[in-house]
Short mmCIF file of C-alpha atoms in Angstrom, two decimals:
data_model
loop_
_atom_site.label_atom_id
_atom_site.label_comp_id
_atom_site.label_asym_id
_atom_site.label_seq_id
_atom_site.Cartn_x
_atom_site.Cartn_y
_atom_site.Cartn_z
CA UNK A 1 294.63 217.24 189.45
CA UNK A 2 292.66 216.52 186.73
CA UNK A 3 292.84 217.25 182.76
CA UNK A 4 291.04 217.00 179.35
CA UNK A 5 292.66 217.20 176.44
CA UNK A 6 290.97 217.69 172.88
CA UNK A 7 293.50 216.96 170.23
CA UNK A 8 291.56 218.11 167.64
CA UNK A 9 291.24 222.77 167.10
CA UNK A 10 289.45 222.15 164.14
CA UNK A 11 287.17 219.28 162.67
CA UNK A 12 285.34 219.46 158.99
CA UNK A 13 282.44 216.99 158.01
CA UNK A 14 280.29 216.84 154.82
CA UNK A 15 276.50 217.29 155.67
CA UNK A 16 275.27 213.35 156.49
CA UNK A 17 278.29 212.40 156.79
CA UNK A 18 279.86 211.30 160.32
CA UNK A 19 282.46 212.83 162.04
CA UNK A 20 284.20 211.91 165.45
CA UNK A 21 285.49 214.02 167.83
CA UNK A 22 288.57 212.75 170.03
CA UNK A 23 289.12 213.85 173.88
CA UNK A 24 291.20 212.08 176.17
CA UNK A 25 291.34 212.30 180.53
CA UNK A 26 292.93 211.75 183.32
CA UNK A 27 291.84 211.76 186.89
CA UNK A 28 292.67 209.80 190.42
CA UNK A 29 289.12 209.06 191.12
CA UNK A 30 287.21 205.95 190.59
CA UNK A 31 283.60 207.70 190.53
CA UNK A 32 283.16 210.44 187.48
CA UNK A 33 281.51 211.59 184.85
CA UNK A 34 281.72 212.55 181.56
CA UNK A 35 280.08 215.19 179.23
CA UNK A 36 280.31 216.52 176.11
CA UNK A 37 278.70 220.27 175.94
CA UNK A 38 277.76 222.06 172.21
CA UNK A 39 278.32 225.96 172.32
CA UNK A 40 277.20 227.74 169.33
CA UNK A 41 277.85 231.44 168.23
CA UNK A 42 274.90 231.88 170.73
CA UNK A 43 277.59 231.13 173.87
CA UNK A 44 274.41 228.88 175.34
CA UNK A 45 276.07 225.71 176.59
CA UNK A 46 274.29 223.03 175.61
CA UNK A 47 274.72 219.60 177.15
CA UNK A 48 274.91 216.89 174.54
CA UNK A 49 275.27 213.62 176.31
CA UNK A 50 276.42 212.19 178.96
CA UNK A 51 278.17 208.96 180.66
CA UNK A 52 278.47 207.50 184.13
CA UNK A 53 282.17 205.85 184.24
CA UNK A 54 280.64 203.04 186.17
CA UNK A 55 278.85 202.17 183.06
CA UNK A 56 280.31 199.95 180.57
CA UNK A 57 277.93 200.53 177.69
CA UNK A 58 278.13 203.85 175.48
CA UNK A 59 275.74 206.82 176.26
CA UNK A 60 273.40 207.57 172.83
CA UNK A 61 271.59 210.35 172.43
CA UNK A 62 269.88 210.36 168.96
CA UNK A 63 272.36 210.75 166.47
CA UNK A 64 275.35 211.11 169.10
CA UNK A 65 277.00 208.62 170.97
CA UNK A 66 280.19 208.14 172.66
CA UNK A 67 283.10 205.56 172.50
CA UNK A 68 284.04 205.43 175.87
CA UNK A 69 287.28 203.50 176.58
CA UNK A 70 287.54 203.44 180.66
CA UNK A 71 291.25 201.92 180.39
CA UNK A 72 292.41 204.10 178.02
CA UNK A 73 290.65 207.40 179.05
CA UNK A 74 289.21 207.81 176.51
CA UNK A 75 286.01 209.83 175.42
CA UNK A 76 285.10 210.37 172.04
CA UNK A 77 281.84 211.66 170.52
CA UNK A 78 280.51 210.44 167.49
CA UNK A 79 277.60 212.78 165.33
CA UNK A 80 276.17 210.41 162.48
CA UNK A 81 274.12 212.24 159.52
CA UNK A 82 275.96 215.55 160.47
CA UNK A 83 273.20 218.93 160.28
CA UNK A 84 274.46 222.34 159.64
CA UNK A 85 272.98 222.77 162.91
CA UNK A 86 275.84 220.75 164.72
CA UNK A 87 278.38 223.56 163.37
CA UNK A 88 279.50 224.83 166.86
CA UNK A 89 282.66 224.50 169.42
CA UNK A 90 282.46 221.43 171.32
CA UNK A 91 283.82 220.57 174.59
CA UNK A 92 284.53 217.04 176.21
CA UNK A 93 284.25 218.03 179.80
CA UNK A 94 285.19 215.91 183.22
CA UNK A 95 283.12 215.76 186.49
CA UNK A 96 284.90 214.56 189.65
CA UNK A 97 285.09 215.06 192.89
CA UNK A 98 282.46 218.17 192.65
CA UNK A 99 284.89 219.90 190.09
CA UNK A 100 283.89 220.25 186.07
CA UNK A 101 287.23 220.38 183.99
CA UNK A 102 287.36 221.45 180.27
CA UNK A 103 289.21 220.42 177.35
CA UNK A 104 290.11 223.38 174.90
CA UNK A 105 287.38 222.74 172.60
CA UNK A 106 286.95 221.90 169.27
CA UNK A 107 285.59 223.40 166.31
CA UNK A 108 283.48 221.94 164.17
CA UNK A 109 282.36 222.68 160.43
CA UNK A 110 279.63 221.56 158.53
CA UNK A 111 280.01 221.38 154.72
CA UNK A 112 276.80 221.90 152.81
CA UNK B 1 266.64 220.51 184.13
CA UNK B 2 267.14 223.73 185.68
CA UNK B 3 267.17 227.11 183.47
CA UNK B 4 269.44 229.95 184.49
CA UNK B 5 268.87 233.69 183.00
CA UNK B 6 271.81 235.33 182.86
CA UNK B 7 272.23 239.27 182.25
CA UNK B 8 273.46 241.58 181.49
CA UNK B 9 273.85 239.43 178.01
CA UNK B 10 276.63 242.13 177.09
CA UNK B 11 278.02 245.67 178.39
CA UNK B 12 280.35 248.03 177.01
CA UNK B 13 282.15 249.42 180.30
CA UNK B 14 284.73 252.06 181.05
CA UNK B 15 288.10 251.26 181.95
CA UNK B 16 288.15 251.66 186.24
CA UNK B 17 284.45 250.88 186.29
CA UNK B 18 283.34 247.81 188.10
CA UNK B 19 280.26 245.68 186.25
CA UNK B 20 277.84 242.89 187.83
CA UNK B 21 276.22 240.40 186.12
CA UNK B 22 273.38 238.34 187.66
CA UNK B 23 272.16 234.97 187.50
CA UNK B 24 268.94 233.59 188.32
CA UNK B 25 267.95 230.17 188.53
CA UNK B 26 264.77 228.49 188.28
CA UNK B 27 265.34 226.06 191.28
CA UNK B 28 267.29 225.37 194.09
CA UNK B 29 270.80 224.19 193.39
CA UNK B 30 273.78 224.01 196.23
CA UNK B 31 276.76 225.03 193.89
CA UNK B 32 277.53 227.49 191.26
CA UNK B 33 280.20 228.80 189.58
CA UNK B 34 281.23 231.62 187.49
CA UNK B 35 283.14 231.27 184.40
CA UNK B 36 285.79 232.98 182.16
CA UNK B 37 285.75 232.54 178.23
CA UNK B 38 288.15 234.36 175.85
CA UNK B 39 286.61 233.79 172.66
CA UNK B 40 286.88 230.62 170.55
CA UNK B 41 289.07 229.26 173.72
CA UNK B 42 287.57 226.96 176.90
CA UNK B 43 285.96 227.91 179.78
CA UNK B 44 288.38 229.16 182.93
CA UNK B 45 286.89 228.22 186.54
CA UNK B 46 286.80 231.60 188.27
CA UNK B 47 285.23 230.67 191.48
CA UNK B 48 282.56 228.16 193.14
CA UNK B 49 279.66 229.65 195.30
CA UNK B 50 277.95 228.08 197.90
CA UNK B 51 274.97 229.81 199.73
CA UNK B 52 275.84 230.89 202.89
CA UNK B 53 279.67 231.14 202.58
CA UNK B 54 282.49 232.96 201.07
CA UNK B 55 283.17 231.97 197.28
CA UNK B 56 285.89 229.71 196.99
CA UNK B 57 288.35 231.17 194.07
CA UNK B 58 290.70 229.39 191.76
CA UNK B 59 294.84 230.15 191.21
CA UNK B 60 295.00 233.91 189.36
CA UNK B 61 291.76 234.79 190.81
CA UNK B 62 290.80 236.79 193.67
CA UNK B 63 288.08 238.17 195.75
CA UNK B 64 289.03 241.96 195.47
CA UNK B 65 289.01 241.87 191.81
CA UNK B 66 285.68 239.37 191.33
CA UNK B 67 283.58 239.72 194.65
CA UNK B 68 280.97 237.22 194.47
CA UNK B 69 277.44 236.73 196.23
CA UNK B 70 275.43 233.76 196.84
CA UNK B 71 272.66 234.87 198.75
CA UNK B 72 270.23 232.23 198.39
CA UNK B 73 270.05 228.58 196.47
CA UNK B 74 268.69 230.54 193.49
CA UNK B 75 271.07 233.84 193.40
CA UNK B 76 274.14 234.84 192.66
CA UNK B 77 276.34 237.44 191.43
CA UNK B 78 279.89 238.05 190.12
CA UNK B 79 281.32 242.00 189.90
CA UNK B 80 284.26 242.35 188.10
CA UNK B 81 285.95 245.11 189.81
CA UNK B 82 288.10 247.76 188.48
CA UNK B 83 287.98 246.51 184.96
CA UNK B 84 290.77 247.02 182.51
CA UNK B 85 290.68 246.15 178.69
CA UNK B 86 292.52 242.80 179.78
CA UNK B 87 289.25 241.80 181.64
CA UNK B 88 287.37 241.88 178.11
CA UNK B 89 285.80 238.16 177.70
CA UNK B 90 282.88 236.10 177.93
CA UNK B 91 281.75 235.43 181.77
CA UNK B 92 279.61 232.55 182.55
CA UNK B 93 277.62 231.18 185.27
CA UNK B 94 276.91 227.42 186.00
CA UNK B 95 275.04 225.39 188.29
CA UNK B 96 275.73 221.82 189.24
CA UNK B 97 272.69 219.36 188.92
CA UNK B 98 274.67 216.47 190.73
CA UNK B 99 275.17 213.89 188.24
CA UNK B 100 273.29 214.81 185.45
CA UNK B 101 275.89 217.93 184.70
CA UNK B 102 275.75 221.40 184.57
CA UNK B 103 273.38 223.54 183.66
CA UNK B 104 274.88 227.15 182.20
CA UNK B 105 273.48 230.74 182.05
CA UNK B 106 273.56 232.00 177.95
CA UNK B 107 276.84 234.37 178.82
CA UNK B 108 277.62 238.00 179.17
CA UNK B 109 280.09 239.35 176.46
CA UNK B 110 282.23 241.71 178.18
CA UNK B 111 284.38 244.87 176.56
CA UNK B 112 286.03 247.49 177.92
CA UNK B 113 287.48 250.29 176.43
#
């Protein structure tokens, strides 16, 4: 079995400010990948970015990027010079062996 | 990356009454999968749906209550049978694009009264 955990319900950041967002895995199988996904009131999913777990450097996608600690499982999603825009639920999510697993989510605000 | 459209995008249904909601995708795509969402919570795997056989369902899920069709690489549909107020959520549909994740329709906000 696999899991995702998001210890985080709730996150707060200041506009340009930087927040990070924590999620932690587990899983038995050497080949995965990782996601995090942006859902605003809309319900769209949006994928954010994404990283191969064969890959030793950390996925960057504008002003997100990932810390991505393999030994630790350990996935967690940096947004530099926060937007109003990035208010929305976000969800670290695990691919392996053909199955996607969720963490719970977590919400983040955006001060103005 | 593929699009899906998704609809209905909501419904108001009658207790007893069975609803399906459609997705369409722009390409061809081997697996898709249907989703449950209780609002501000995560996504619940419902089922995965593979053209040209039966919809595999997860634990608490079953075919008689969400009877699901795949009848091409670009089709499918999820009925949720029977509804009750309990069945009230947010249903999703999702397409795997291999290693480059998931694509996802934009939802159908379910209520039943």
């Amino acid at each position: 079995a696999q899991t995702v955990t998001q210890s985080q319900p709730e996150m707060s950041v200041q506009e340009a400010e930087t927040v990070t967002l924590s999620c932690t895995y587990d899983t038995s199988e050497s080949d995965y990948y990782l996601f995090w996904y942006k859902q605003p009131p809309s319900r769209q999913m949006i994928l954010v970015i994404r990283q191969e777990a064969y890959k030793q450097q950390n996925a960057t996608e504008n002003r997100f990027s990932v810390n991505f600690q393999k030994a630790a499982k350990s996935f967690s999603l940096k947004i530099s010079d926060s937007q109003l825009g990035d208010a929305a639920m976000y969800f670290c999510a695990l691919n392996a062996g053909n199955m996607l697993t969720f963490g719970g989510g977590t919400r983040l605000m955006v001060k103005p | 990356s593929a699009v899906i459209s998704q609809k209905p995008s909501r419904d108001i249904c009658q207790r007893g009454t069975s609803l399906t909601i459609q997705c369409q995708v722009d390409s061809q795509v081997t697996m898709m999968f249907w989703y449950r969402q209780q609002p501000g919570q995560s996504l619940t795997l419902i089922a995965t749906a593979n053209q040209g056989s039966e919809a595999t369902y997860e634990s608490g899920f079953v075919i008689d209550k969400f009877p699901i069709s795949r009848p091409n690489l670009t089709f499918s549909t999820l009925t949720v049978s029977n509804m009750s107020p309990e069945d009230s959520s947010i249903y999703l549909c999702s397409a795997s694009q291999g290693n480059y994740g998931y694509t996802f329709g934009s939802g159908t906000r379910l209520t039943v009264v």
